[in-house]
mmCIF file of C-alpha atoms in Angstrom:
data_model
loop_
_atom_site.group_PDB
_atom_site.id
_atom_site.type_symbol
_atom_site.label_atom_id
_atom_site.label_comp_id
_atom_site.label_asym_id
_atom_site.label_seq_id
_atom_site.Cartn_x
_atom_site.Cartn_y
_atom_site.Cartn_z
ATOM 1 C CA UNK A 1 32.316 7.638 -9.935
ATOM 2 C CA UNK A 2 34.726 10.538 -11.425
ATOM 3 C CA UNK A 3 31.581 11.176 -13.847
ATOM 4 C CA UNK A 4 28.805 11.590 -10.769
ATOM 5 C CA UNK A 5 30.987 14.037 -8.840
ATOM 6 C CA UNK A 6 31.251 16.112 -11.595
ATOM 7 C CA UNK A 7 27.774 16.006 -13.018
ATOM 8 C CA UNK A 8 26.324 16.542 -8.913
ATOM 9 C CA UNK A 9 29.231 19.220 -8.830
ATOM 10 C CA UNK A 10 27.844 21.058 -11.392
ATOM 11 C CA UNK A 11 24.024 20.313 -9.972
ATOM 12 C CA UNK A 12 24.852 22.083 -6.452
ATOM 13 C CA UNK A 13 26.853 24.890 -8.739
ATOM 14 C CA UNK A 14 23.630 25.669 -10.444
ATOM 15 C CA UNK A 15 21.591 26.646 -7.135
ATOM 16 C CA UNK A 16 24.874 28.558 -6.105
ATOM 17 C CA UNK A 17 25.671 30.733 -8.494
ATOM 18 C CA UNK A 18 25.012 34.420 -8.045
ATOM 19 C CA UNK A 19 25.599 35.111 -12.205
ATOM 20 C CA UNK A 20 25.030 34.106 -15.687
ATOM 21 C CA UNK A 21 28.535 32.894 -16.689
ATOM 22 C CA UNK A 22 28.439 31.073 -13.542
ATOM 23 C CA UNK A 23 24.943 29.646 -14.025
ATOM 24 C CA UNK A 24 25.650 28.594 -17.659
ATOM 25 C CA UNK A 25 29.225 27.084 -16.908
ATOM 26 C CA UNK A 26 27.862 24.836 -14.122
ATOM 27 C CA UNK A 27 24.898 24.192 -15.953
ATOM 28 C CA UNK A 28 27.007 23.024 -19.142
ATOM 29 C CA UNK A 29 28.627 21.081 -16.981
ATOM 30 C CA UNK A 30 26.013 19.110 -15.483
ATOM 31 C CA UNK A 31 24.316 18.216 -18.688
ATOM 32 C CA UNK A 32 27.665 17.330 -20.477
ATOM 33 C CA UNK A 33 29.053 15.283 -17.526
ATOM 34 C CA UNK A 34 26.136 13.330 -17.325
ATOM 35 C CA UNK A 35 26.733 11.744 -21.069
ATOM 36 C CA UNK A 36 29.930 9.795 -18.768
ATOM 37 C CA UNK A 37 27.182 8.205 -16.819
ATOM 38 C CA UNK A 38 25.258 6.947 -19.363
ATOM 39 C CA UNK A 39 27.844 5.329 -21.670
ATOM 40 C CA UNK A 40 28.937 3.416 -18.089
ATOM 41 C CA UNK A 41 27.794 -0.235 -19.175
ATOM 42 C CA UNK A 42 29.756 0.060 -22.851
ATOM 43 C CA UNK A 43 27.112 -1.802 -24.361
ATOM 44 C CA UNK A 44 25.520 -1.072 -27.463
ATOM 45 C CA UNK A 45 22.257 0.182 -26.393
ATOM 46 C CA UNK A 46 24.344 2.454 -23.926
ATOM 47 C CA UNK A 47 26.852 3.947 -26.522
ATOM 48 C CA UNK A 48 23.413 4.881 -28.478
ATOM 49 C CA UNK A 49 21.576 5.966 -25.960
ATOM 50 C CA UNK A 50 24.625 7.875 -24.531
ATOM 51 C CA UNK A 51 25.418 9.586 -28.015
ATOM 52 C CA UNK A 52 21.554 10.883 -28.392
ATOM 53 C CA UNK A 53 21.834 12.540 -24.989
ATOM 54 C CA UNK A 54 25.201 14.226 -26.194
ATOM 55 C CA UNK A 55 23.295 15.795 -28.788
ATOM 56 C CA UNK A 56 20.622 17.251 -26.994
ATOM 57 C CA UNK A 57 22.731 18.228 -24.615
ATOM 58 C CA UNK A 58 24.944 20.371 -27.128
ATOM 59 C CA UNK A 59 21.595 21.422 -28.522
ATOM 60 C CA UNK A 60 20.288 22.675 -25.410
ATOM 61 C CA UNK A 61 23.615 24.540 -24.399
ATOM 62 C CA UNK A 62 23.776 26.466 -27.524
ATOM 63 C CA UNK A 63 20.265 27.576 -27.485
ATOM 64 C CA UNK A 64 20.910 28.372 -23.522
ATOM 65 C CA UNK A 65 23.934 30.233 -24.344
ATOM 66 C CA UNK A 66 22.033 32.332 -26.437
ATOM 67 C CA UNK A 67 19.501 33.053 -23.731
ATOM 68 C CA UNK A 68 22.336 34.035 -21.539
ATOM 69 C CA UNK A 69 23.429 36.680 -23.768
ATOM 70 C CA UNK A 70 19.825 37.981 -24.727
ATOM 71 C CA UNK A 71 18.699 38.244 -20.930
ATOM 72 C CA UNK A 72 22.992 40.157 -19.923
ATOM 73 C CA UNK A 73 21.876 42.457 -23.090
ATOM 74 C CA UNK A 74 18.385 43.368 -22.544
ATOM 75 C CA UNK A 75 18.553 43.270 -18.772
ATOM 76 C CA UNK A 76 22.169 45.220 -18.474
ATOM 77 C CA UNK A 77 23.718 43.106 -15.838
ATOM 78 C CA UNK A 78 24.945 39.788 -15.517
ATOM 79 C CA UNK A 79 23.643 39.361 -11.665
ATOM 80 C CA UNK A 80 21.226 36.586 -11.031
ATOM 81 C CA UNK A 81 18.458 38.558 -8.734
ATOM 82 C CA UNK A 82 18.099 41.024 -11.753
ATOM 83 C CA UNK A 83 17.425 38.378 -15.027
ATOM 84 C CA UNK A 84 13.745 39.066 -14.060
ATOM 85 C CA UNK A 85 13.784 42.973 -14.563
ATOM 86 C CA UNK A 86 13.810 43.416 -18.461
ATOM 87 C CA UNK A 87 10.512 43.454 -20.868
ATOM 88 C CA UNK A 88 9.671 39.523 -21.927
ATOM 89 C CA UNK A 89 10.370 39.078 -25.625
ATOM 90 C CA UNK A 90 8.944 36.204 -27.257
ATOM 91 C CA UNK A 91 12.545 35.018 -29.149
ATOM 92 C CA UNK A 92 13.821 34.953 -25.539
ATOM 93 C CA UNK A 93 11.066 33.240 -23.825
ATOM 94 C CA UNK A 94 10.891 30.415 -27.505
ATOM 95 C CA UNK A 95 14.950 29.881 -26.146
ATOM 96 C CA UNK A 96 14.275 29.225 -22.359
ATOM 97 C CA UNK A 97 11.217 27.388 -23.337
ATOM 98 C CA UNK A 98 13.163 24.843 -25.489
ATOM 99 C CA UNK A 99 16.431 25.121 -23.673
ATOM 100 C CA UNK A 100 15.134 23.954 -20.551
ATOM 101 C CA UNK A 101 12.669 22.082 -22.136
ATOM 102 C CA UNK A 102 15.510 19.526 -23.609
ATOM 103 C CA UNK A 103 16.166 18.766 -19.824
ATOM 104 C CA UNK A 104 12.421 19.223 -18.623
ATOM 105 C CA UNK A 105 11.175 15.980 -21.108
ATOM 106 C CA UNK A 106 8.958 18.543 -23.300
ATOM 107 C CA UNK A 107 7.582 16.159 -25.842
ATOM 108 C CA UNK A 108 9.336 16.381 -29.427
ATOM 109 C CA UNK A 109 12.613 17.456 -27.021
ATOM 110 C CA UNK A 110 11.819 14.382 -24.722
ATOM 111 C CA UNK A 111 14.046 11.821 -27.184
ATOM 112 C CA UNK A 112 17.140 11.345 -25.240
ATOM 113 C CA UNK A 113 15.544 10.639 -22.140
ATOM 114 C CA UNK A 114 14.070 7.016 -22.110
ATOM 115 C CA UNK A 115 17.489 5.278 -23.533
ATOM 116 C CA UNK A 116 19.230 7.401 -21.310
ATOM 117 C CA UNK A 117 17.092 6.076 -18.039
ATOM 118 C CA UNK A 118 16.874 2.452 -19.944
ATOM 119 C CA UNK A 119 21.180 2.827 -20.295
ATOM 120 C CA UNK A 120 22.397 4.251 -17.213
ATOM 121 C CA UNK A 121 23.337 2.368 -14.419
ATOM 122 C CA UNK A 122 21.173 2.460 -11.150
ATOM 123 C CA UNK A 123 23.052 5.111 -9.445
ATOM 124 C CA UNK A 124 22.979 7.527 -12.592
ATOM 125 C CA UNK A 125 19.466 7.026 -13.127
ATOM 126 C CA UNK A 126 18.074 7.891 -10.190
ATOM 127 C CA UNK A 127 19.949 11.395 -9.781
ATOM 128 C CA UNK A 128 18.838 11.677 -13.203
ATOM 129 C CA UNK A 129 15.322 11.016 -12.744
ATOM 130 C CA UNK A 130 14.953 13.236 -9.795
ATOM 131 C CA UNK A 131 17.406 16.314 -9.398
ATOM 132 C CA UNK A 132 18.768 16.784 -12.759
ATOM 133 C CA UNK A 133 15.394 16.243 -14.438
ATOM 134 C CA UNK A 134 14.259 18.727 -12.115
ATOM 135 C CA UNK A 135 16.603 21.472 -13.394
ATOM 136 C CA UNK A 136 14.875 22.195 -16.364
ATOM 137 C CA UNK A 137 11.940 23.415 -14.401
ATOM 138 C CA UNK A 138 14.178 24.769 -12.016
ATOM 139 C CA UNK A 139 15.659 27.053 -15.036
ATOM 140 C CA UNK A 140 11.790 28.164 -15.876
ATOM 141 C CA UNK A 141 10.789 29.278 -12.368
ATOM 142 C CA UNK A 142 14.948 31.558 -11.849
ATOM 143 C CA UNK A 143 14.374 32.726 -15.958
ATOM 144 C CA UNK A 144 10.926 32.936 -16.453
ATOM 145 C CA UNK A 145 9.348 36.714 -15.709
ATOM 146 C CA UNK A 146 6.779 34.563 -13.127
ATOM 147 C CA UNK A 147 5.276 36.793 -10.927
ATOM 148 C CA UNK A 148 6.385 40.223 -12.633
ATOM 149 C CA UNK A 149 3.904 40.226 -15.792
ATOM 150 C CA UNK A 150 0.897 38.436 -17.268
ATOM 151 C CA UNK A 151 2.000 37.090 -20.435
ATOM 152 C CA UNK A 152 -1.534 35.153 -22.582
ATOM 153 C CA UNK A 153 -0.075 33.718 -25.382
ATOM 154 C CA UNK A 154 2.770 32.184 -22.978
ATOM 155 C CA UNK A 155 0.721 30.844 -20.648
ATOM 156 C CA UNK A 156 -1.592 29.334 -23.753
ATOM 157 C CA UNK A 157 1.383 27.545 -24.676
ATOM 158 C CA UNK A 158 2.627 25.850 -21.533
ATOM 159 C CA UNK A 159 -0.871 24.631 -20.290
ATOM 160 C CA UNK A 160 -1.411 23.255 -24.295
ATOM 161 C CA UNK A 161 2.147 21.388 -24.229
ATOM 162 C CA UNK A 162 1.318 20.088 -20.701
ATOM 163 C CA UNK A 163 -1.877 18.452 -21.420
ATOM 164 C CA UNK A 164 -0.434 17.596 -24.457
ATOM 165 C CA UNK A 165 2.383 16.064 -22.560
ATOM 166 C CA UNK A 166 0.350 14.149 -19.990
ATOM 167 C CA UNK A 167 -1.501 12.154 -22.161
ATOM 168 C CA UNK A 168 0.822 11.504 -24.561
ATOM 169 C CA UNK A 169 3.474 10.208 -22.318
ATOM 170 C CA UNK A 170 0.808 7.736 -21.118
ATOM 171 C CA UNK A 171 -0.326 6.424 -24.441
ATOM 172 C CA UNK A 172 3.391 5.912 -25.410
ATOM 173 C CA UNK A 173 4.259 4.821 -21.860
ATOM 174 C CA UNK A 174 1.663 1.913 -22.166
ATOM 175 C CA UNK A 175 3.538 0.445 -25.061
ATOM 176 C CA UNK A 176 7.122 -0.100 -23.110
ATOM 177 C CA UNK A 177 8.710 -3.479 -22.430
ATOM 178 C CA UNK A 178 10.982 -1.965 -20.166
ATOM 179 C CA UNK A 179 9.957 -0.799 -16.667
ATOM 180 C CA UNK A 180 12.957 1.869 -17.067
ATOM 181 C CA UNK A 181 12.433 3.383 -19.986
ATOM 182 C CA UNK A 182 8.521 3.282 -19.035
ATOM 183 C CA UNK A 183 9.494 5.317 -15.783
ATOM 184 C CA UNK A 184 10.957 7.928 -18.333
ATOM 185 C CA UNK A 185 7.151 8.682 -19.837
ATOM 186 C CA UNK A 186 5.890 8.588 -16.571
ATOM 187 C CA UNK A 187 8.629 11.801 -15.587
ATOM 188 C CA UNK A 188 7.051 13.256 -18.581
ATOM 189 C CA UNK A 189 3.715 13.157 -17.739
ATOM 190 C CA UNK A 190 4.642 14.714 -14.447
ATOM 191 C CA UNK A 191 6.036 17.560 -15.984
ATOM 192 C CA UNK A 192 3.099 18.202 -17.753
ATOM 193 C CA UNK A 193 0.963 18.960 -15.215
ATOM 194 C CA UNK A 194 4.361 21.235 -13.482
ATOM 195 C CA UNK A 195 3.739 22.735 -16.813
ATOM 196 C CA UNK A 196 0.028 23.453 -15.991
ATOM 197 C CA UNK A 197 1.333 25.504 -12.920
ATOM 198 C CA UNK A 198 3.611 27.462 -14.626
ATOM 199 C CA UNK A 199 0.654 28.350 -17.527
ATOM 200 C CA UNK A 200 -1.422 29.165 -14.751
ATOM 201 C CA UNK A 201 1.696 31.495 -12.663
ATOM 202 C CA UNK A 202 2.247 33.307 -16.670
ATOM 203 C CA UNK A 203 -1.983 34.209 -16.460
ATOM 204 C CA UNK A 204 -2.057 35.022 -12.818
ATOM 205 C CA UNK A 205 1.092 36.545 -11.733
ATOM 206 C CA UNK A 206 -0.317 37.867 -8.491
ATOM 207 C CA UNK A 207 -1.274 34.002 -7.822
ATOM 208 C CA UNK A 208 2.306 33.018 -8.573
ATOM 209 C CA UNK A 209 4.017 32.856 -4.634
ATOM 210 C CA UNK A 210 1.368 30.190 -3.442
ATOM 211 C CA UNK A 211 1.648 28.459 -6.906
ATOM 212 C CA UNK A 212 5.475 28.270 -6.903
ATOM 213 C CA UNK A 213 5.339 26.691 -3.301
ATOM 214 C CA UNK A 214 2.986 23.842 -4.887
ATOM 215 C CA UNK A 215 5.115 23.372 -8.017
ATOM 216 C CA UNK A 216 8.071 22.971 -5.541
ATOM 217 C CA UNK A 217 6.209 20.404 -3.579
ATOM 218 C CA UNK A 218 5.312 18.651 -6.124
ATOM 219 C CA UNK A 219 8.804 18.045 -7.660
ATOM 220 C CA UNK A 220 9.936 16.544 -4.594
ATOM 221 C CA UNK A 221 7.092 14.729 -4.066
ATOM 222 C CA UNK A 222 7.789 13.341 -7.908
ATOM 223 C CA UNK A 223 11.648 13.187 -7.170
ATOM 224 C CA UNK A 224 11.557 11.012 -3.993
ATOM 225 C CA UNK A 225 8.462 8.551 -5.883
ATOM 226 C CA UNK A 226 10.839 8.034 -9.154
ATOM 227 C CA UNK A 227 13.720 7.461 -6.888
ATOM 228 C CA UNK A 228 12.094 4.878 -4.627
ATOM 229 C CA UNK A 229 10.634 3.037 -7.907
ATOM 230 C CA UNK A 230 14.154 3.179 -9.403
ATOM 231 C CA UNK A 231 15.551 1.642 -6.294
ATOM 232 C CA UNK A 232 12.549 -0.409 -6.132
ATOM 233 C CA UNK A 233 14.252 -2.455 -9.017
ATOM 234 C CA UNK A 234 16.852 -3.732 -7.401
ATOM 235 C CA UNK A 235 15.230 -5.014 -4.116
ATOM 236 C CA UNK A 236 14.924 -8.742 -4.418
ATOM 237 C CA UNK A 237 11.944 -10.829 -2.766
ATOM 238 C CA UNK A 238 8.966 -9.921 -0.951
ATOM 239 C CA UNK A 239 10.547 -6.638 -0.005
ATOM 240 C CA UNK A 240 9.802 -5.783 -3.773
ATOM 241 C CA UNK A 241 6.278 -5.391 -3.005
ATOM 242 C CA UNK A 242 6.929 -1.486 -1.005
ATOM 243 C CA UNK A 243 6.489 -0.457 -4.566
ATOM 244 C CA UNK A 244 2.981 -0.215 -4.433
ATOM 245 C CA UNK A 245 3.792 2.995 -2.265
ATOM 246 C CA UNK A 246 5.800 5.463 -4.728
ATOM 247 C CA UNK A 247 3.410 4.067 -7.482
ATOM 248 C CA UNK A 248 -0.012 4.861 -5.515
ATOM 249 C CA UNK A 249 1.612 7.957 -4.472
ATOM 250 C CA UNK A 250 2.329 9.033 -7.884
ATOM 251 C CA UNK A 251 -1.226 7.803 -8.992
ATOM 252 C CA UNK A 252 -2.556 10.474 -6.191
ATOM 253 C CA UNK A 253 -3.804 7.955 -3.980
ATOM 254 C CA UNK A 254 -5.657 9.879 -0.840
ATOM 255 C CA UNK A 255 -3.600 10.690 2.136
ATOM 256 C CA UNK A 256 0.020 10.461 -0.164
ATOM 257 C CA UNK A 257 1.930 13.384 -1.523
ATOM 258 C CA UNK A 258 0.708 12.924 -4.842
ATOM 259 C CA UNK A 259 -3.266 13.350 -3.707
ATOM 260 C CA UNK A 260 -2.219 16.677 -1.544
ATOM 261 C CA UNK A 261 0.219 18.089 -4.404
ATOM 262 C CA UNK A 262 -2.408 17.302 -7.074
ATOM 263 C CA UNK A 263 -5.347 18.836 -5.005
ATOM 264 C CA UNK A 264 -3.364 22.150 -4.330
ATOM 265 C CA UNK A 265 -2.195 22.551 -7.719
ATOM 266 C CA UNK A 266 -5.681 22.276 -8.952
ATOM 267 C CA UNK A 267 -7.227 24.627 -6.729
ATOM 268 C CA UNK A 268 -4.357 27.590 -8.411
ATOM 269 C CA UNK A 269 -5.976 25.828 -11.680
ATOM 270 C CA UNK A 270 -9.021 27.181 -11.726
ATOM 271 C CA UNK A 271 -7.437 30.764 -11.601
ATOM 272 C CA UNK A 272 -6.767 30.179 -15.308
ATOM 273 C CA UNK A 273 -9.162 31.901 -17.832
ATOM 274 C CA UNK A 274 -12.697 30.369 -18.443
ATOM 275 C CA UNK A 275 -11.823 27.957 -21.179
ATOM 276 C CA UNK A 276 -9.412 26.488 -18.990
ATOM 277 C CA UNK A 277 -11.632 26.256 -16.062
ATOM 278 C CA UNK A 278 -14.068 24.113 -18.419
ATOM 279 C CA UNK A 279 -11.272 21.465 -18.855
ATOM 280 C CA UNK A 280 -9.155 21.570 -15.875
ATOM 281 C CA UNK A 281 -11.381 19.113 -13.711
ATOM 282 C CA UNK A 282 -11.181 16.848 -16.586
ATOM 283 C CA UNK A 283 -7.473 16.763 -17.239
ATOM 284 C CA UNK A 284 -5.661 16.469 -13.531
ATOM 285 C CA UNK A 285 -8.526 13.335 -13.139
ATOM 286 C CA UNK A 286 -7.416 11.558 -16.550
ATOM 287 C CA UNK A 287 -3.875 12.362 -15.696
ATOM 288 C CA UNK A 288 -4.148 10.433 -12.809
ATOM 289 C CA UNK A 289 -6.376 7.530 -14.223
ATOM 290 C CA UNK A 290 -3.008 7.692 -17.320
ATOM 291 C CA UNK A 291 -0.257 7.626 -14.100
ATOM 292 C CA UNK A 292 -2.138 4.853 -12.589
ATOM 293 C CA UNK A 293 -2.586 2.796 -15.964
ATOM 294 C CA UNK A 294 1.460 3.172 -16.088
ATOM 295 C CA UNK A 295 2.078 2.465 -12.782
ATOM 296 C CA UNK A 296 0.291 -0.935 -13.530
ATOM 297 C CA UNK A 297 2.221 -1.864 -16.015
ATOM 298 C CA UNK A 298 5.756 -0.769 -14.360
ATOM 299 C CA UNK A 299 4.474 -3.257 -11.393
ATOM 300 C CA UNK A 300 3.988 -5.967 -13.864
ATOM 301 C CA UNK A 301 7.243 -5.087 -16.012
ATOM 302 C CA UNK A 302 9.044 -5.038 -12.377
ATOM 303 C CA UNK A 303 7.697 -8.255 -11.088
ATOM 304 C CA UNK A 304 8.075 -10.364 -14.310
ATOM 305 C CA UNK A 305 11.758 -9.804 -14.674
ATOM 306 C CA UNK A 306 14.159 -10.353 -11.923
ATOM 307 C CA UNK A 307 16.229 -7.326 -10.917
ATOM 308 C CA UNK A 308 19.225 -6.685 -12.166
ATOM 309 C CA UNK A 309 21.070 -4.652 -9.832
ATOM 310 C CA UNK A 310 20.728 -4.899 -6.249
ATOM 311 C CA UNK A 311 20.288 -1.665 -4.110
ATOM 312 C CA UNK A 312 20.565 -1.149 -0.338
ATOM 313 C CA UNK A 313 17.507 -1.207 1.664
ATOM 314 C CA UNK A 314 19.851 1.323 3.765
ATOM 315 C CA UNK A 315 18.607 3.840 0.734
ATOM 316 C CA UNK A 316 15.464 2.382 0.122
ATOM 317 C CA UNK A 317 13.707 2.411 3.080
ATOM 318 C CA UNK A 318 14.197 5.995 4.307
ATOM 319 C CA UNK A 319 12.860 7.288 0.535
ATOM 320 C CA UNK A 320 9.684 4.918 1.302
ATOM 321 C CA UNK A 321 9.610 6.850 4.725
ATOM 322 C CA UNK A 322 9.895 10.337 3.330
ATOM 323 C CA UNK A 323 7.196 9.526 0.794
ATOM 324 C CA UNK A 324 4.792 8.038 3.618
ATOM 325 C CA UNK A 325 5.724 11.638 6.122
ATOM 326 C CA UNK A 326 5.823 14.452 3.253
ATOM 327 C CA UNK A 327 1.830 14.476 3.738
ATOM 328 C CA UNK A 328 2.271 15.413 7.013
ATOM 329 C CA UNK A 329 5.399 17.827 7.179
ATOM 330 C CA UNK A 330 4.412 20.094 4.258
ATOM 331 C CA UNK A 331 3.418 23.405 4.706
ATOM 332 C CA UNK A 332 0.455 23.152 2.087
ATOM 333 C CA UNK A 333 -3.186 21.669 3.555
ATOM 334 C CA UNK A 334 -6.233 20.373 1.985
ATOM 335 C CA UNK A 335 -9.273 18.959 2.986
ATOM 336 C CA UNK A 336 -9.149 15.360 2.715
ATOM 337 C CA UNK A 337 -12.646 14.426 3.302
ATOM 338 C CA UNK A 338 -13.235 17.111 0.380
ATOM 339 C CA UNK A 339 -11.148 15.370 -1.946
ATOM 340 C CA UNK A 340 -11.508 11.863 -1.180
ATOM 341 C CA UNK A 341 -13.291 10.776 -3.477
ATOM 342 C CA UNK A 342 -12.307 13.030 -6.454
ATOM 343 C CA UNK A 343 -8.472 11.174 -5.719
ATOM 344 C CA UNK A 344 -9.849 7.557 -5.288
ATOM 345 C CA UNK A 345 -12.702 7.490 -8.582
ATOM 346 C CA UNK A 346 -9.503 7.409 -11.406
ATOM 347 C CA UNK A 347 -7.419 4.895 -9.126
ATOM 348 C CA UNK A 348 -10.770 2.602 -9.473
ATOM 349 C CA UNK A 349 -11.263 3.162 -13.098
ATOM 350 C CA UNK A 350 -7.763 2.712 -13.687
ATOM 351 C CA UNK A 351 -7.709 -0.476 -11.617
ATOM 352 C CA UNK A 352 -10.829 -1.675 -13.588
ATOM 353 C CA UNK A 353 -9.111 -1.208 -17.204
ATOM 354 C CA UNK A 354 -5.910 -2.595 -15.632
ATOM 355 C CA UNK A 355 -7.972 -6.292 -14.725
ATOM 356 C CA UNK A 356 -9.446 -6.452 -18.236
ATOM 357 C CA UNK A 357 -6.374 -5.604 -20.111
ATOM 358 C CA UNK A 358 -4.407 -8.147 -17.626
ATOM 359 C CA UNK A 359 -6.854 -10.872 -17.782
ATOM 360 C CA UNK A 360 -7.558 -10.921 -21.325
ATOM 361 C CA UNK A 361 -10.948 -9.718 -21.346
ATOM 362 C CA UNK A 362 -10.468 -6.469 -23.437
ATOM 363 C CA UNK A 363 -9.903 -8.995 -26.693
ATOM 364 C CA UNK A 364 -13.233 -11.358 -25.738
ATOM 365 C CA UNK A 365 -14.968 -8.119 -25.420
ATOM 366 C CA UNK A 366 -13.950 -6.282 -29.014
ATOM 367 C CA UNK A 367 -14.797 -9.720 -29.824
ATOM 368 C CA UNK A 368 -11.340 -10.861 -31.199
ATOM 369 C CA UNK A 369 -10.571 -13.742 -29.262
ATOM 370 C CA UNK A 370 -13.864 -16.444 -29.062
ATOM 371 C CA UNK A 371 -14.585 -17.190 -25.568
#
């Protein structure tokens, strides 16, 4: 308990904070506090998983810390509202890119995160999947120069590594016997396409207000689905089946958040330079026929193992409810009868590859198993 005060204290210090020292201290704190959590249960798999985050954590701190003292030095003042104002150097934006990135799940920096979510009991994980995971894009929108100046080669790289990310979260995801740590390659697949946004913000910058409302959206649309599958876990009995909602939600199933987060983000897509355009209807689709394919296989991990630890339907059923009204009370709009189908063709797919993988027909098929 002494552990999640101080690891949330430091979460609500990080939105507070009107300077660097402040912003890095609470920061530091967070990230550090949060190894307590993890090494709760004592077991082995916990000490590990707990002593892996500990080093990306330092990792990430020292290359932060170095940011810090770049972005006082280049833009002359250690105030918040002015980290923006200074010239973009590459070094600088390589150090926010990775420093955040530890906490963001960028593949190759991702490493710490599925023990940790596999290790850490229920009420660490699911602050862990949802705000604190959140913080490393939270660090790219305050640090980044979004908005101010189009940088190419910057916004190459994000879009690349998020693509990059999406699918390979899924094809790793797949192979998980642990609906936990298979929930961590699903948050990293969902960062990926965050990571698309800020690409397209870093090409665009006059595009950047309506995109940063979207990428907002969509992290609380993504927070409250991970939480409610996290939670999901511990509900015992026919209750168990709500988590079809959070997982079709994530999947972008029309009329959830995840269909009206997805839509708006790609519509700020196709801003991005003709190249991108070419792909861009092809890789938010296949991302959600990958989410969908993993959300299949977190149902089955779910239901073939009895839960664990027992939640509250007192938190439970109001994240189900938030999930089922965010449609509804955002500010953002779409067309559904537009998008309709272009949301509900990779749910089908995915639900097609699902049956023949689950009923054994993929193997008579290649031909390995005689009929």
């Amino acid at each position: 308990s002494v552990w999640f005060l101080v690891t949330m204290a430091g979460n609500f210090m990080v939105l507070l904070v009107q300077d660097l020292p402040a912003f890095f201290l609470a920061y530091a704190t967070m990230s550090l506090a949060s190894f307590g959590m993890i090494i709760h249960w004592q077991t082995v798999s916990a000490n590990r998983a707990a002593k892996v985050y500990l080093v990306f954590a330092i990792l990430g701190e020292m290359i932060l810390l170095t940011a810090m003292m770049l972005i006082a030095d280049s833009a002359g003042t250690l105030d918040l509202e002015h980290v923006k104002d200074r010239v973009p150097q590459h070094l600088l934006m390589s150090l926010l890119f990775i420093g955040f990135g530890i906490k963001a799940g960028v593949p190759l920096l991702h490493m710490a995160l599925p023990p940790a979510y596999a290790s850490a009991p229920l009420a660490a994980a699911v602050p862990m999947a949802g705000a604190l995971f959140h913080l490393g894009l939270y660090g790219w929108l305050r640090f980044l120069p979004l908005g101010q100046v189009e940088i190419p080669a910057w916004s190459t790289i994000f879009v690349v590594v998020g693509a990059f990310a999406v699918f390979y979260s899924v094809a790793v995801g797949l192979t998980q016997r642990e609906a936990r740590s298979l929930l961590a390659y699903s948050s990293i697949s969902q960062m990926g396409v965050m990571m698309l946004g800020i690409g397209a913000g870093l090409a665009y910058p006059d595009n950047w207000p309506l995109i940063e409302s979207v990428l907002i959206l969509y992290a609380l649309h993504h927070a409250l689905a991970k939480g409610a599958l996290f939670h999901g876990l511990g509900i015992h009995g026919w209750a168990r089946a709500g988590l079809w909602l959070p997982a079709l939600a994530l999947a972008g199933l029309p009329l959830t958040s995840g269909a009206l987060v997805k839509a708006s983000l790609k519509t700020q897509l196709y801003q991005l330079p003709d190249f991108w355009t070419a792909l861009i209807p092809w890789v938010l689709p296949l991302s959600s026929v990958g989410t969908a394919l993993l959300m299949a296989r977190f149902l089955y991990l779910s239901f073939e193992k009895n839960a664990q630890e027992q939640t509250s339907s007192f938190v439970w059923g109001p994240l189900l409810a938030a999930l089922l009204l965010l449609p509804w009370l955002s500010p953002l709009s779409i067309d559904w009868i537009e998008v309709l189908w272009s949301a509900t063709w990779p749910l089908l797919l995915a639900a097609i590859l699902a049956w023949i993988v689950f009923t054994g027909k993929l193997a008579r098929l290649l031909g390995i198993i005689p009929s």
